[in-house]
Backbone as CSV, one residue per row, in Angstrom:
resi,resn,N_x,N_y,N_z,CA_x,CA_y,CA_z,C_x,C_y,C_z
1,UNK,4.807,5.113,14.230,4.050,4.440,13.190,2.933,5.374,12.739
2,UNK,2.474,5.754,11.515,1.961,6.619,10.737,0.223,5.858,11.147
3,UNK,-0.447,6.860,10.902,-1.989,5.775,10.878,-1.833,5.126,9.659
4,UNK,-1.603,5.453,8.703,-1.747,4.532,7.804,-1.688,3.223,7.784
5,UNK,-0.299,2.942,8.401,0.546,1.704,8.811,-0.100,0.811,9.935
6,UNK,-0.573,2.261,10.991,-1.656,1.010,12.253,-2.753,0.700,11.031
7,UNK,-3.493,1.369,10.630,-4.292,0.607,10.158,-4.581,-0.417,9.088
8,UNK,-3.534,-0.462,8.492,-3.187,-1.600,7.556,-2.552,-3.119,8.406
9,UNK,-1.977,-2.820,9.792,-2.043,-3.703,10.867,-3.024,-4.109,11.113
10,UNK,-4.016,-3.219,11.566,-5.167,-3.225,12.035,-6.371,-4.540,11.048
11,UNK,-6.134,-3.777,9.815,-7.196,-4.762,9.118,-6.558,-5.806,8.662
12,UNK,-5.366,-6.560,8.524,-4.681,-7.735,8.669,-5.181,-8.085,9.835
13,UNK,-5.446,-7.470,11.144,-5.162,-8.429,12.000,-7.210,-8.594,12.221
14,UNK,-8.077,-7.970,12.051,-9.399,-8.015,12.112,-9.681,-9.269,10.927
15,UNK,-9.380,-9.326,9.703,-9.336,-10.507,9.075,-8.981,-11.834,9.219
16,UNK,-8.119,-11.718,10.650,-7.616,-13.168,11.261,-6.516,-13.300,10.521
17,UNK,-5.624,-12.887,10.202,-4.454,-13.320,9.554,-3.602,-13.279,11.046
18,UNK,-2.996,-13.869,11.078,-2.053,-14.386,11.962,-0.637,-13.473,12.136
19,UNK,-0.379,-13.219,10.957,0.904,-12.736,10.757,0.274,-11.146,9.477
20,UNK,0.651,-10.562,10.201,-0.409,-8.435,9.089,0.947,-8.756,8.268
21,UNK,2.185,-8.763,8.545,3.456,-8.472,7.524,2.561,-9.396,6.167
22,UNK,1.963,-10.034,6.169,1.775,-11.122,5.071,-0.128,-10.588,4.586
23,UNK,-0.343,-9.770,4.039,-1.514,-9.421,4.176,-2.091,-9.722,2.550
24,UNK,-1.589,-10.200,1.792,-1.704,-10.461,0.788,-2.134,-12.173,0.518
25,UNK,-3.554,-12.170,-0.564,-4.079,-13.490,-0.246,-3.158,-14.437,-1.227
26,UNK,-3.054,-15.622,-1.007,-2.518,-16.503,-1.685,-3.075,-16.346,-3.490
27,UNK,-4.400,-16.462,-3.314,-5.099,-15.952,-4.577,-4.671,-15.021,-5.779
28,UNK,-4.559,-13.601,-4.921,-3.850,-12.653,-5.467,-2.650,-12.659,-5.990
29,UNK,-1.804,-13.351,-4.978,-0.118,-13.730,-5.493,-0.147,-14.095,-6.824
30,UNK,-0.864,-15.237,-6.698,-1.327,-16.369,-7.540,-1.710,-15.455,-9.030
31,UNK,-2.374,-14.968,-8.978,-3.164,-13.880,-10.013,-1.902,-13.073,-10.636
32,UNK,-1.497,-12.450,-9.564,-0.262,-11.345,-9.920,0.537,-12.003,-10.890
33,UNK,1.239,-13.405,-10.254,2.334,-14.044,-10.909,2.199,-15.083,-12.317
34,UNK,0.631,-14.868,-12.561,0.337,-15.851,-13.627,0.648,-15.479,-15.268
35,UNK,1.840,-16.491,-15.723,2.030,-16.458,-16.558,3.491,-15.325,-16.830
36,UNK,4.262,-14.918,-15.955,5.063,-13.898,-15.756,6.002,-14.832,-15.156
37,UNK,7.549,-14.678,-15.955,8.886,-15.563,-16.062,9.267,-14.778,-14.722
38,UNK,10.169,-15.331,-13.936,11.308,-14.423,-12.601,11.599,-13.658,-13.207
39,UNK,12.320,-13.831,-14.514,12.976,-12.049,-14.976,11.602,-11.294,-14.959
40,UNK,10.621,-11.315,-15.286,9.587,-10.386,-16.080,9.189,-10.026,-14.456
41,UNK,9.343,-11.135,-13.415,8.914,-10.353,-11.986,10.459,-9.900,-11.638
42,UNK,11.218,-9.857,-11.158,12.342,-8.917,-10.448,13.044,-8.534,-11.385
43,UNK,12.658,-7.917,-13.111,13.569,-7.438,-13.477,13.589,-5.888,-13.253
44,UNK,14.210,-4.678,-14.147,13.974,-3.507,-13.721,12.395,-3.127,-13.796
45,UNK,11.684,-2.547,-13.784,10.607,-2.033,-13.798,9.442,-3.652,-14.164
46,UNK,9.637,-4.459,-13.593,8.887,-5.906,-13.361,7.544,-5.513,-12.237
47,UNK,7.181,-6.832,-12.031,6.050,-6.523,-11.014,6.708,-6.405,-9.482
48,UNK,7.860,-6.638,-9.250,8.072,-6.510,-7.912,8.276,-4.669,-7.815
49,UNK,8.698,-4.214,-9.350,8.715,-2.364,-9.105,7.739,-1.676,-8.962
50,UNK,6.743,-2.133,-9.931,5.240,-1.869,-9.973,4.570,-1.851,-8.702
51,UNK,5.094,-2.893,-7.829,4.413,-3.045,-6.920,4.649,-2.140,-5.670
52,UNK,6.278,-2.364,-5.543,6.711,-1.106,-4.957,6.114,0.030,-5.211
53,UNK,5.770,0.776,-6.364,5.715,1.802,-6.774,4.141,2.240,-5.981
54,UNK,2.807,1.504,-6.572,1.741,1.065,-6.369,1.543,1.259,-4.795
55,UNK,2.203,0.455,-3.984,2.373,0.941,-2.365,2.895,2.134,-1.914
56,UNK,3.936,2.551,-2.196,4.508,4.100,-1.868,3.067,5.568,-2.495
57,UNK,2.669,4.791,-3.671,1.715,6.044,-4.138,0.569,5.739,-3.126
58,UNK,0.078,4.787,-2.771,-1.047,4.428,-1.827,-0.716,4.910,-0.821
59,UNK,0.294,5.047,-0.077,1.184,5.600,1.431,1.044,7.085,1.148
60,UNK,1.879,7.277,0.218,2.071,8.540,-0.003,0.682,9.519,0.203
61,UNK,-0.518,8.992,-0.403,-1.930,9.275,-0.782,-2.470,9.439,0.469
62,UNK,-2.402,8.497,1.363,-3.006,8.449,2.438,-2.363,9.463,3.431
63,UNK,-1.221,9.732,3.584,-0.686,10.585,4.421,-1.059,11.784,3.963
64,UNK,-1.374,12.403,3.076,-1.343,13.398,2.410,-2.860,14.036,2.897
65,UNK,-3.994,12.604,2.710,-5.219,12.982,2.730,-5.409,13.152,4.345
66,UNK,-4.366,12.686,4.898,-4.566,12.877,6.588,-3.976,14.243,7.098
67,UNK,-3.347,14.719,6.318,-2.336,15.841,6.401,-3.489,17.318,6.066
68,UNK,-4.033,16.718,5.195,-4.961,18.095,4.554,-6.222,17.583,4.898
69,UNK,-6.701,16.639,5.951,-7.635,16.482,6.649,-7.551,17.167,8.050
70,UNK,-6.605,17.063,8.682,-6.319,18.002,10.163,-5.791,19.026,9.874
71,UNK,-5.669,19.422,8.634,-5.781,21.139,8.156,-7.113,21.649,8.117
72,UNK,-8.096,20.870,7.606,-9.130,21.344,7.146,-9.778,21.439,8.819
73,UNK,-9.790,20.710,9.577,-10.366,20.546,10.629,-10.063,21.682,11.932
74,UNK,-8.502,22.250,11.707,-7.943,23.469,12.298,-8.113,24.684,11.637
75,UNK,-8.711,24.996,10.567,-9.308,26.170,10.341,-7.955,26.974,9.521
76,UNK,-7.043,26.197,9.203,-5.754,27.095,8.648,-6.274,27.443,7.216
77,UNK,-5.876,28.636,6.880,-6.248,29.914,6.249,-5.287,28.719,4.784
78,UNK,-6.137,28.802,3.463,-6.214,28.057,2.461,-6.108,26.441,2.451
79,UNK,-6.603,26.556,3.690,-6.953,24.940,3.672,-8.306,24.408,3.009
80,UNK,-8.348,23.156,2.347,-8.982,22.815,1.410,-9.323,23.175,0.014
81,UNK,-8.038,24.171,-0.376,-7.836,24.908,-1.792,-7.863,23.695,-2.532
């Protein structure tokens, strides 16, 4: 498991949520889905892609900044270019 991932466990589970898989507030859902037909959410590029998309770039981001953070910290020659 990536840190990223513990710590997105992590703060699901410091918030008291019961269940981290579900870390998303009812509110938000609520927000996301307002006014948006099922097709307009699971069609091709809908909010369920967006959303996908939106998480992988956030993952992606974070690994990256952890990646060229314990570069910077080992002294490797063009690290922090």
């Amino acid at each position: 498991m990536t840190r990223a991932c513990q710590e997105f466990c992590a703060g699901a589970i410091e918030t008291g949520r019961k269940n981290p898989a579900m870390a998303i507030e009812k509110d938000i859902l609520d927000q996301l889905l307002a006014g948006r037909s099922p097709q307009e959410i699971f069609s091709r590029d809908g909010l369920v892609d967006e959303l996908k998309k939106a998480l992988s770039d956030r993952i992606f981001n974070a690994e990256i900044d952890e990646h060229l953070d314990g570069e910077r910290g080992e002294g490797k020659p063009g690290a922090g270019l």
